[in-house]
Amino acid sequence: MQINVNGTQHEVDVDEEMPLLWVLRDELNITGPKFGCGIAMCGACTVHINGQPARSCSMPVGQVSGLITTIEGLGTPDAMHEVQAAWVEHQVAQCGYCQPGQIMSAAALLQMNPNPDDEAIDHAMSANLCRCGTYPRIRAAIKAAAQNIREKSA
Amino acid sequence: MKIKLFLLKTAALILMPAFFATAQSVPVQPDEISQSRAAEAWSKVYQVFSHPRCANCHVPDDNLPRWSGPSYGKTSVHGMNISGGQSRIGVETVMCSTCHAHSNSDEPHGPPGSPVWMLAPVEMLWWQQSSKQICEQIKDPTRNGGRTLEEVAHHIQEDELVHWGWDPGKGREPAPYSAKETADFVTLWANAGAPCPE
Ligand code: FES
Ligand code: FES
């Protein structure tokens, strides 16, 4: 089966029912997306499929059609996505385990809503859990990233 | 003459059952028996529509999916602050498809899924509604998606998301009866004039 991850086409020989997260981590060695719960309850495995957020732990690879983006493809250390830059600026991460998922969810949110208020952030981000409790910094970083994106596109 | 009369009588005997068969399929004044059968059929339809597998997503304009039923312990709104938004598919909040794939997860407590996953349109409210309220709603084309009752029966028999109610995946109680039986109950009830409970 063919899948496209971060702009690269890969041929993978796996069962169609295998969760996308397994394919990414174990077959393609793309380890940005993390395993937290395996049942779409924590958000650590969040990737984008055609720009939409998806919990890769609960997405059978055979159901994926289109372009997959992981945290590795969102931006690079030299050319960070605005959300990644804001995360660095606000020093959001503690242990960091949940953060690839947080960033992917935040980037998807800003694509739909360029100026989210607290309520919109709460709706979009409440299914991404952080055991270190970095939520206040996540909120601040999302608002900063939103402002930067708006200013750049103004 | 006698032969003619005989032929006429024979023809009448042959044609009469056909006449009655046709007459029976034309909606006649619903008698008491058909009314009680219709009421029984509707009460089964109500058992299905008010079952958690159906009612949990036929929610009011708070747009919050419910978690209720034998598999969920106490009744609550969907965890993690999930809202379907006015779009009823989470466009304004977080898309339902973020977690709900095209099929049920096989993992214990994993997310259920179907090729379509969304809240029912807001006017099709079933959550905590009485039998009379749902009965009146399902007959009202302004609140049932513009359907005739025949189309409602067809929808129950054909729609993938509706069918999920009978195949909800591990750890969830399916809706009672089957899609086909439920569609048949609707047809029987509709043919008897679709009476609603008082
Ligand atoms: S690992 Fe996918 S949501 Fe927790
Ligand atoms: S930073 Fe540790 S879990 Fe979120």
mmCIF file of C-alpha atoms and ligand atoms in Angstrom:
data_model
loop_
_atom_site.group_PDB
_atom_site.id
_atom_site.type_symbol
_atom_site.label_atom_id
_atom_site.label_comp_id
_atom_site.label_asym_id
_atom_site.label_seq_id
_atom_site.Cartn_x
_atom_site.Cartn_y
_atom_site.Cartn_z
ATOM 1 C CA MET A 1 0.000 0.000 0.000
ATOM 2 C CA GLN A 2 1.170 3.567 -0.734
ATOM 3 C CA ILE A 3 1.024 6.380 1.804
ATOM 4 C CA ASN A 4 2.286 9.939 1.533
ATOM 5 C CA VAL A 5 3.872 11.340 4.692
ATOM 6 C CA ASN A 6 5.323 14.832 4.833
ATOM 7 C CA GLY A 7 5.511 14.955 1.049
ATOM 8 C CA THR A 8 7.282 11.622 0.614
ATOM 9 C CA GLN A 9 5.584 8.623 -0.938
ATOM 10 C CA HIS A 10 6.137 5.341 0.951
ATOM 11 C CA GLU A 11 5.318 1.774 0.010
ATOM 12 C CA VAL A 12 4.313 -0.173 3.120
ATOM 13 C CA ASP A 13 3.454 -3.849 3.348
ATOM 14 C CA VAL A 14 1.027 -3.922 6.274
ATOM 15 C CA ASP A 15 -2.447 -5.076 7.222
ATOM 16 C CA GLU A 16 -5.076 -2.475 6.266
ATOM 17 C CA GLU A 17 -6.387 -2.569 9.825
ATOM 18 C CA MET A 18 -3.032 -1.531 11.322
ATOM 19 C CA PRO A 19 -3.381 1.856 13.048
ATOM 20 C CA LEU A 20 -1.642 4.652 11.169
ATOM 21 C CA LEU A 21 0.429 5.402 14.298
ATOM 22 C CA TRP A 22 1.983 1.912 14.157
ATOM 23 C CA VAL A 23 2.843 2.379 10.489
ATOM 24 C CA LEU A 24 4.436 5.767 11.116
ATOM 25 C CA ARG A 25 6.470 4.749 14.145
ATOM 26 C CA ASP A 26 7.312 1.084 13.529
ATOM 27 C CA GLU A 27 7.423 0.868 9.745
ATOM 28 C CA LEU A 28 8.638 4.345 8.740
ATOM 29 C CA ASN A 29 10.519 5.330 11.906
ATOM 30 C CA ILE A 30 8.646 8.644 12.082
ATOM 31 C CA THR A 31 8.492 8.947 15.859
ATOM 32 C CA GLY A 32 7.149 12.481 16.381
ATOM 33 C CA PRO A 33 3.594 11.211 16.902
ATOM 34 C CA LYS A 34 3.489 9.538 20.318
ATOM 35 C CA PHE A 35 1.556 6.604 21.757
ATOM 36 C CA GLY A 36 -0.373 7.630 24.863
ATOM 37 C CA CYS A 37 -3.619 5.681 25.116
ATOM 38 C CA GLY A 38 -4.327 3.972 21.792
ATOM 39 C CA ILE A 39 -8.049 4.799 22.012
ATOM 40 C CA ALA A 40 -8.341 8.438 20.864
ATOM 41 C CA MET A 41 -8.513 9.710 24.427
ATOM 42 C CA CYS A 42 -5.281 11.689 24.881
ATOM 43 C CA GLY A 43 -4.250 13.295 21.583
ATOM 44 C CA ALA A 44 -0.528 12.426 21.770
ATOM 45 C CA CYS A 45 -0.668 10.705 18.373
ATOM 46 C CA THR A 46 -2.367 13.583 16.491
ATOM 47 C CA VAL A 47 -1.346 14.075 12.860
ATOM 48 C CA HIS A 48 -3.028 15.863 9.963
ATOM 49 C CA ILE A 49 -4.687 14.044 7.095
ATOM 50 C CA ASN A 50 -5.315 16.521 4.271
ATOM 51 C CA GLY A 51 -4.903 19.305 6.807
ATOM 52 C CA GLN A 52 -7.499 17.923 9.221
ATOM 53 C CA PRO A 53 -6.439 16.643 12.637
ATOM 54 C CA ALA A 54 -6.700 12.887 13.206
ATOM 55 C CA ARG A 55 -5.815 10.532 16.043
ATOM 56 C CA SER A 56 -3.453 8.194 14.241
ATOM 57 C CA CYS A 57 -3.743 5.511 16.961
ATOM 58 C CA SER A 58 -7.391 4.958 16.040
ATOM 59 C CA MET A 59 -7.194 5.389 12.274
ATOM 60 C CA PRO A 60 -6.788 2.127 10.335
ATOM 61 C CA VAL A 61 -4.150 2.839 7.694
ATOM 62 C CA GLY A 62 -6.415 1.372 5.003
ATOM 63 C CA GLN A 63 -8.900 4.203 5.609
ATOM 64 C CA VAL A 64 -6.355 6.966 5.015
ATOM 65 C CA SER A 65 -6.611 8.671 1.680
ATOM 66 C CA GLY A 66 -4.563 11.782 1.063
ATOM 67 C CA LEU A 67 -1.602 13.585 2.500
ATOM 68 C CA ILE A 68 -0.394 12.840 6.003
ATOM 69 C CA THR A 69 1.523 15.501 7.920
ATOM 70 C CA THR A 70 3.303 14.770 11.187
ATOM 71 C CA ILE A 71 5.066 17.208 13.507
ATOM 72 C CA GLU A 72 8.244 16.538 11.476
ATOM 73 C CA GLY A 73 6.520 17.900 8.365
ATOM 74 C CA LEU A 74 4.801 20.888 9.955
ATOM 75 C CA GLY A 75 8.043 22.873 10.136
ATOM 76 C CA THR A 76 11.768 22.333 10.611
ATOM 77 C CA PRO A 77 14.145 23.806 13.215
ATOM 78 C CA ASP A 78 15.246 26.299 10.536
ATOM 79 C CA ALA A 79 11.805 27.066 9.231
ATOM 80 C CA MET A 80 9.359 26.575 12.061
ATOM 81 C CA HIS A 81 5.598 26.765 11.726
ATOM 82 C CA GLU A 82 4.207 29.776 13.642
ATOM 83 C CA VAL A 83 2.752 27.426 16.255
ATOM 84 C CA GLN A 84 6.123 25.756 16.804
ATOM 85 C CA ALA A 85 7.818 29.166 17.071
ATOM 86 C CA ALA A 86 5.275 30.314 19.649
ATOM 87 C CA TRP A 87 5.815 27.086 21.600
ATOM 88 C CA VAL A 88 9.538 27.862 21.792
ATOM 89 C CA GLU A 89 8.923 31.493 22.667
ATOM 90 C CA HIS A 90 6.566 30.529 25.509
ATOM 91 C CA GLN A 91 8.663 27.515 26.580
ATOM 92 C CA VAL A 92 5.485 25.439 26.616
ATOM 93 C CA ALA A 93 6.955 21.958 26.961
ATOM 94 C CA GLN A 94 7.687 20.324 30.285
ATOM 95 C CA CYS A 95 8.430 16.623 29.670
ATOM 96 C CA GLY A 96 7.339 17.192 26.078
ATOM 97 C CA TYR A 97 5.565 13.888 25.519
ATOM 98 C CA CYS A 98 2.167 15.342 24.671
ATOM 99 C CA GLN A 99 3.516 18.318 22.754
ATOM 100 C CA PRO A 100 3.676 16.984 19.171
ATOM 101 C CA GLY A 101 -0.040 16.235 19.495
ATOM 102 C CA GLN A 102 -0.769 19.595 21.136
ATOM 103 C CA ILE A 103 1.031 21.452 18.353
ATOM 104 C CA MET A 104 -0.715 19.524 15.574
ATOM 105 C CA SER A 105 -4.132 20.202 17.160
ATOM 106 C CA ALA A 106 -3.280 23.878 17.662
ATOM 107 C CA ALA A 107 -2.093 24.261 14.048
ATOM 108 C CA ALA A 108 -5.347 22.676 12.813
ATOM 109 C CA LEU A 109 -7.381 24.980 15.048
ATOM 110 C CA LEU A 110 -5.690 28.117 13.677
ATOM 111 C CA GLN A 111 -6.336 26.992 10.152
ATOM 112 C CA MET A 112 -10.095 26.933 10.862
ATOM 113 C CA ASN A 113 -10.185 29.853 13.274
ATOM 114 C CA PRO A 114 -7.458 32.520 12.960
ATOM 115 C CA ASN A 115 -8.538 34.327 16.141
ATOM 116 C CA PRO A 116 -9.722 31.773 18.699
ATOM 117 C CA ASP A 117 -11.014 32.999 22.059
ATOM 118 C CA ASP A 118 -10.664 30.987 25.265
ATOM 119 C CA GLU A 119 -13.878 29.074 24.608
ATOM 120 C CA ALA A 120 -12.782 28.054 21.101
ATOM 121 C CA ILE A 121 -9.395 26.967 22.447
ATOM 122 C CA ASP A 122 -11.102 24.937 25.175
ATOM 123 C CA HIS A 123 -13.284 23.151 22.611
ATOM 124 C CA ALA A 124 -10.479 22.427 20.182
ATOM 125 C CA MET A 125 -7.783 21.473 22.702
ATOM 126 C CA SER A 126 -9.598 19.723 25.578
ATOM 127 C CA ALA A 127 -9.100 16.300 24.026
ATOM 128 C CA ASN A 128 -5.310 16.787 24.099
ATOM 129 C CA LEU A 129 -4.166 15.854 27.583
ATOM 130 C CA CYS A 130 -0.971 17.025 29.273
ATOM 131 C CA ARG A 131 0.083 15.229 32.421
ATOM 132 C CA CYS A 132 2.543 18.020 33.188
ATOM 133 C CA GLY A 133 -0.277 20.568 33.162
ATOM 134 C CA THR A 134 1.176 22.968 30.624
ATOM 135 C CA TYR A 135 -2.306 24.167 29.681
ATOM 136 C CA PRO A 136 -1.851 27.868 30.585
ATOM 137 C CA ARG A 137 1.268 28.060 28.428
ATOM 138 C CA ILE A 138 -0.482 26.191 25.586
ATOM 139 C CA ARG A 139 -3.269 28.779 25.672
ATOM 140 C CA ALA A 140 -0.819 31.700 25.665
ATOM 141 C CA ALA A 141 1.210 30.198 22.827
ATOM 142 C CA ILE A 142 -1.880 29.597 20.680
ATOM 143 C CA LYS A 143 -2.914 33.243 21.094
ATOM 144 C CA ALA A 144 0.614 34.444 20.252
ATOM 145 C CA ALA A 145 0.802 32.213 17.181
ATOM 146 C CA ALA A 146 -2.639 33.408 16.051
ATOM 147 C CA GLN A 147 -1.538 37.033 16.349
ATOM 148 C CA ASN A 148 1.691 36.383 14.438
ATOM 149 C CA ILE A 149 -0.163 34.605 11.646
ATOM 150 C CA ARG A 150 -2.715 37.421 11.409
ATOM 151 C CA GLU A 151 -0.030 40.101 11.337
ATOM 152 C CA LYS A 152 1.932 38.293 8.639
ATOM 153 C CA SER A 153 -1.105 37.846 6.440
ATOM 154 C CA ALA A 154 -2.349 41.428 6.992
ATOM 155 C CA MET B 1 -79.967 -17.506 -20.833
ATOM 156 C CA LYS B 2 -79.196 -20.011 -18.103
ATOM 157 C CA ILE B 3 -75.728 -20.472 -19.479
ATOM 158 C CA LYS B 4 -75.209 -16.710 -19.556
ATOM 159 C CA LEU B 5 -76.321 -16.404 -15.934
ATOM 160 C CA PHE B 6 -73.995 -19.265 -14.954
ATOM 161 C CA LEU B 7 -71.067 -17.575 -16.684
ATOM 162 C CA LEU B 8 -71.870 -14.274 -14.995
ATOM 163 C CA LYS B 9 -72.017 -15.924 -11.572
ATOM 164 C CA THR B 10 -68.731 -17.740 -12.185
ATOM 165 C CA ALA B 11 -67.071 -14.527 -13.315
ATOM 166 C CA ALA B 12 -68.347 -12.779 -10.191
ATOM 167 C CA LEU B 13 -66.988 -15.570 -7.989
ATOM 168 C CA ILE B 14 -63.587 -15.392 -9.690
ATOM 169 C CA LEU B 15 -63.390 -11.600 -9.631
ATOM 170 C CA MET B 16 -64.763 -11.007 -6.146
ATOM 171 C CA PRO B 17 -61.671 -12.076 -4.164
ATOM 172 C CA ALA B 18 -59.555 -9.917 -6.471
ATOM 173 C CA PHE B 19 -61.898 -7.001 -5.813
ATOM 174 C CA PHE B 20 -61.610 -7.483 -2.070
ATOM 175 C CA ALA B 21 -57.828 -7.866 -2.260
ATOM 176 C CA THR B 22 -57.621 -4.525 -4.075
ATOM 177 C CA ALA B 23 -60.100 -2.972 -1.719
ATOM 178 C CA GLN B 24 -58.031 -4.136 1.276
ATOM 179 C CA SER B 25 -54.804 -2.504 0.086
ATOM 180 C CA VAL B 26 -56.500 0.868 -0.321
ATOM 181 C CA PRO B 27 -56.298 2.675 3.062
ATOM 182 C CA VAL B 28 -59.715 2.140 4.603
ATOM 183 C CA GLN B 29 -61.120 3.713 7.712
ATOM 184 C CA PRO B 30 -58.637 2.364 10.301
ATOM 185 C CA ASP B 31 -60.496 -0.083 12.537
ATOM 186 C CA GLU B 32 -59.768 -0.739 16.159
ATOM 187 C CA ILE B 33 -57.574 -3.767 15.501
ATOM 188 C CA SER B 34 -55.329 -1.933 13.069
ATOM 189 C CA GLN B 35 -55.185 0.985 15.500
ATOM 190 C CA SER B 36 -53.961 -1.209 18.315
ATOM 191 C CA ARG B 37 -51.463 -2.905 15.985
ATOM 192 C CA ALA B 38 -50.315 0.541 14.834
ATOM 193 C CA ALA B 39 -49.911 1.681 18.440
ATOM 194 C CA GLU B 40 -47.859 -1.431 19.194
ATOM 195 C CA ALA B 41 -45.695 -0.869 16.101
ATOM 196 C CA TRP B 42 -45.114 2.765 17.069
ATOM 197 C CA SER B 43 -44.161 1.804 20.628
ATOM 198 C CA LYS B 44 -41.441 -0.442 19.150
ATOM 199 C CA VAL B 45 -40.248 2.386 16.900
ATOM 200 C CA TYR B 46 -40.107 4.609 19.986
ATOM 201 C CA GLN B 47 -38.047 1.964 21.817
ATOM 202 C CA VAL B 48 -35.537 2.211 18.968
ATOM 203 C CA PHE B 49 -35.526 6.015 18.568
ATOM 204 C CA SER B 50 -35.217 6.652 22.306
ATOM 205 C CA HIS B 51 -32.497 4.020 22.735
ATOM 206 C CA PRO B 52 -29.114 5.523 23.696
ATOM 207 C CA ARG B 53 -27.504 4.379 20.409
ATOM 208 C CA CYS B 54 -29.918 6.705 18.593
ATOM 209 C CA ALA B 55 -30.890 9.408 21.106
ATOM 210 C CA ASN B 56 -27.309 10.155 22.233
ATOM 211 C CA CYS B 57 -26.746 11.959 18.920
ATOM 212 C CA HIS B 58 -30.274 13.389 18.397
ATOM 213 C CA VAL B 59 -29.545 16.143 20.889
ATOM 214 C CA PRO B 60 -30.852 19.689 21.381
ATOM 215 C CA ASP B 61 -29.258 22.948 20.310
ATOM 216 C CA ASP B 62 -26.555 22.717 22.982
ATOM 217 C CA ASN B 63 -24.902 20.529 20.288
ATOM 218 C CA LEU B 64 -23.396 18.247 22.937
ATOM 219 C CA PRO B 65 -23.315 14.522 22.136
ATOM 220 C CA ARG B 66 -24.432 12.409 25.106
ATOM 221 C CA TRP B 67 -22.858 9.378 26.702
ATOM 222 C CA SER B 68 -25.671 7.297 28.159
ATOM 223 C CA GLY B 69 -26.932 3.745 28.283
ATOM 224 C CA PRO B 70 -25.997 0.514 30.042
ATOM 225 C CA SER B 71 -22.423 0.652 28.772
ATOM 226 C CA TYR B 72 -21.752 4.179 30.071
ATOM 227 C CA GLY B 73 -22.636 4.128 33.772
ATOM 228 C CA LYS B 74 -24.039 7.501 34.652
ATOM 229 C CA THR B 75 -25.455 9.724 31.941
ATOM 230 C CA SER B 76 -23.216 12.600 30.912
ATOM 231 C CA VAL B 77 -22.311 14.759 27.981
ATOM 232 C CA HIS B 78 -19.456 13.558 25.742
ATOM 233 C CA GLY B 79 -16.184 13.832 27.622
ATOM 234 C CA MET B 80 -13.315 16.198 26.841
ATOM 235 C CA ASN B 81 -15.527 19.224 26.228
ATOM 236 C CA ILE B 82 -16.574 17.912 22.825
ATOM 237 C CA SER B 83 -19.267 19.837 20.986
ATOM 238 C CA GLY B 84 -20.625 19.215 17.508
ATOM 239 C CA GLY B 85 -21.064 22.979 17.053
ATOM 240 C CA GLN B 86 -23.869 24.377 14.929
ATOM 241 C CA SER B 87 -22.469 22.445 11.985
ATOM 242 C CA ARG B 88 -23.191 19.299 14.055
ATOM 243 C CA ILE B 89 -19.918 17.800 12.715
ATOM 244 C CA GLY B 90 -17.540 19.923 14.784
ATOM 245 C CA VAL B 91 -16.331 22.362 12.122
ATOM 246 C CA GLU B 92 -16.316 25.222 14.678
ATOM 247 C CA THR B 93 -14.842 23.123 17.491
ATOM 248 C CA VAL B 94 -13.052 19.905 16.681
ATOM 249 C CA MET B 95 -14.180 17.713 13.801
ATOM 250 C CA CYS B 96 -15.919 14.480 14.847
ATOM 251 C CA SER B 97 -13.684 12.737 12.299
ATOM 252 C CA THR B 98 -10.616 13.650 14.387
ATOM 253 C CA CYS B 99 -11.342 10.609 16.549
ATOM 254 C CA HIS B 100 -14.186 8.748 14.813
ATOM 255 C CA ALA B 101 -12.902 6.693 11.867
ATOM 256 C CA HIS B 102 -14.996 4.877 9.269
ATOM 257 C CA SER B 103 -15.345 1.802 11.475
ATOM 258 C CA ASN B 104 -15.598 0.929 15.159
ATOM 259 C CA SER B 105 -12.331 0.618 17.047
ATOM 260 C CA ASP B 106 -11.784 -2.938 18.286
ATOM 261 C CA GLU B 107 -9.986 -1.704 21.394
ATOM 262 C CA PRO B 108 -11.913 -1.695 24.683
ATOM 263 C CA HIS B 109 -13.307 1.852 25.142
ATOM 264 C CA GLY B 110 -11.991 2.775 21.689
ATOM 265 C CA PRO B 111 -13.991 5.241 19.586
ATOM 266 C CA PRO B 112 -16.981 4.004 17.586
ATOM 267 C CA GLY B 113 -17.045 4.924 13.913
ATOM 268 C CA SER B 114 -18.948 4.826 10.645
ATOM 269 C CA PRO B 115 -18.323 6.345 7.191
ATOM 270 C CA VAL B 116 -20.485 9.262 8.311
ATOM 271 C CA TRP B 117 -20.249 10.517 11.898
ATOM 272 C CA MET B 118 -22.271 13.540 12.975
ATOM 273 C CA LEU B 119 -25.043 14.761 15.239
ATOM 274 C CA ALA B 120 -28.525 14.543 13.753
ATOM 275 C CA PRO B 121 -29.928 17.905 12.554
ATOM 276 C CA VAL B 122 -31.106 19.940 15.529
ATOM 277 C CA GLU B 123 -34.810 19.814 14.576
ATOM 278 C CA MET B 124 -34.749 15.999 14.807
ATOM 279 C CA LEU B 125 -34.631 16.078 18.598
ATOM 280 C CA TRP B 126 -35.041 12.704 20.349
ATOM 281 C CA TRP B 127 -32.918 13.133 23.492
ATOM 282 C CA GLN B 128 -35.263 12.823 26.517
ATOM 283 C CA GLN B 129 -38.347 13.336 24.358
ATOM 284 C CA SER B 130 -41.650 11.537 24.980
ATOM 285 C CA SER B 131 -43.194 9.034 22.597
ATOM 286 C CA LYS B 132 -45.788 11.645 21.571
ATOM 287 C CA GLN B 133 -43.126 14.298 20.910
ATOM 288 C CA ILE B 134 -40.985 12.031 18.722
ATOM 289 C CA CYS B 135 -44.089 10.704 16.949
ATOM 290 C CA GLU B 136 -45.167 14.228 16.000
ATOM 291 C CA GLN B 137 -41.635 15.171 14.920
ATOM 292 C CA ILE B 138 -41.119 12.162 12.669
ATOM 293 C CA LYS B 139 -44.391 12.883 10.840
ATOM 294 C CA ASP B 140 -43.566 16.557 10.311
ATOM 295 C CA PRO B 141 -41.647 17.108 7.026
ATOM 296 C CA THR B 142 -40.281 20.419 8.367
ATOM 297 C CA ARG B 143 -38.583 18.449 11.156
ATOM 298 C CA ASN B 144 -37.847 15.075 9.522
ATOM 299 C CA GLY B 145 -35.651 16.119 6.607
ATOM 300 C CA GLY B 146 -38.588 16.663 4.238
ATOM 301 C CA ARG B 147 -39.457 12.972 4.112
ATOM 302 C CA THR B 148 -42.703 11.097 3.617
ATOM 303 C CA LEU B 149 -43.156 8.231 6.088
ATOM 304 C CA GLU B 150 -42.313 5.836 3.265
ATOM 305 C CA GLU B 151 -39.026 7.713 2.869
ATOM 306 C CA VAL B 152 -38.455 7.581 6.630
ATOM 307 C CA ALA B 153 -38.793 3.777 6.481
ATOM 308 C CA HIS B 154 -36.438 3.679 3.496
ATOM 309 C CA HIS B 155 -33.914 5.903 5.302
ATOM 310 C CA ILE B 156 -33.927 3.554 8.304
ATOM 311 C CA GLN B 157 -33.306 0.611 6.023
ATOM 312 C CA GLU B 158 -30.543 2.229 3.931
ATOM 313 C CA ASP B 159 -28.552 4.836 5.895
ATOM 314 C CA GLU B 160 -25.066 3.799 7.074
ATOM 315 C CA LEU B 161 -25.028 5.928 10.210
ATOM 316 C CA VAL B 162 -28.517 4.737 11.164
ATOM 317 C CA HIS B 163 -27.299 1.147 10.722
ATOM 318 C CA TRP B 164 -24.446 1.796 13.134
ATOM 319 C CA GLY B 165 -27.108 1.779 15.893
ATOM 320 C CA TRP B 166 -27.377 -1.984 15.460
ATOM 321 C CA ASP B 167 -23.644 -2.524 15.068
ATOM 322 C CA PRO B 168 -22.141 -0.172 17.640
ATOM 323 C CA GLY B 169 -18.963 -2.092 18.386
ATOM 324 C CA LYS B 170 -17.523 -3.642 21.503
ATOM 325 C CA GLY B 171 -19.064 -2.828 24.858
ATOM 326 C CA ARG B 172 -22.086 -0.915 23.587
ATOM 327 C CA GLU B 173 -25.648 -2.229 23.669
ATOM 328 C CA PRO B 174 -27.168 -2.194 20.173
ATOM 329 C CA ALA B 175 -30.596 -0.659 19.534
ATOM 330 C CA PRO B 176 -33.441 -3.218 19.805
ATOM 331 C CA TYR B 177 -34.873 -5.152 16.823
ATOM 332 C CA SER B 178 -33.114 -4.601 13.464
ATOM 333 C CA ALA B 179 -33.062 -1.914 10.774
ATOM 334 C CA LYS B 180 -35.380 -4.013 8.598
ATOM 335 C CA GLU B 181 -37.824 -4.728 11.456
ATOM 336 C CA THR B 182 -37.851 -1.067 12.479
ATOM 337 C CA ALA B 183 -38.552 0.023 8.896
ATOM 338 C CA ASP B 184 -41.395 -2.540 8.787
ATOM 339 C CA PHE B 185 -42.841 -1.193 12.062
ATOM 340 C CA VAL B 186 -42.809 2.316 10.562
ATOM 341 C CA THR B 187 -44.558 1.064 7.402
ATOM 342 C CA LEU B 188 -47.238 -0.806 9.366
ATOM 343 C CA TRP B 189 -47.841 2.217 11.591
ATOM 344 C CA ALA B 190 -47.898 4.607 8.601
ATOM 345 C CA ASN B 191 -50.366 2.427 6.667
ATOM 346 C CA ALA B 192 -52.737 2.508 9.630
ATOM 347 C CA GLY B 193 -52.796 6.308 9.557
ATOM 348 C CA ALA B 194 -49.663 6.896 11.736
ATOM 349 C CA PRO B 195 -51.528 7.513 15.005
ATOM 350 C CA CYS B 196 -49.569 9.221 17.777
ATOM 351 C CA PRO B 197 -50.017 8.444 21.470
ATOM 352 C CA GLU B 198 -52.107 10.961 23.447
HETATM 353 S S1 FES C 1 -2.496 7.667 21.595
HETATM 354 FE FE1 FES C 1 -3.917 8.367 20.152
HETATM 355 S S2 FES C 1 -5.212 9.610 21.313
HETATM 356 FE FE2 FES C 1 -3.946 8.711 22.809
HETATM 357 S S1 FES C 2 4.522 18.314 28.689
HETATM 358 FE FE1 FES C 2 4.533 16.464 29.779
HETATM 359 S S2 FES C 2 2.670 15.564 29.216
HETATM 360 FE FE2 FES C 2 2.513 17.484 28.362
#
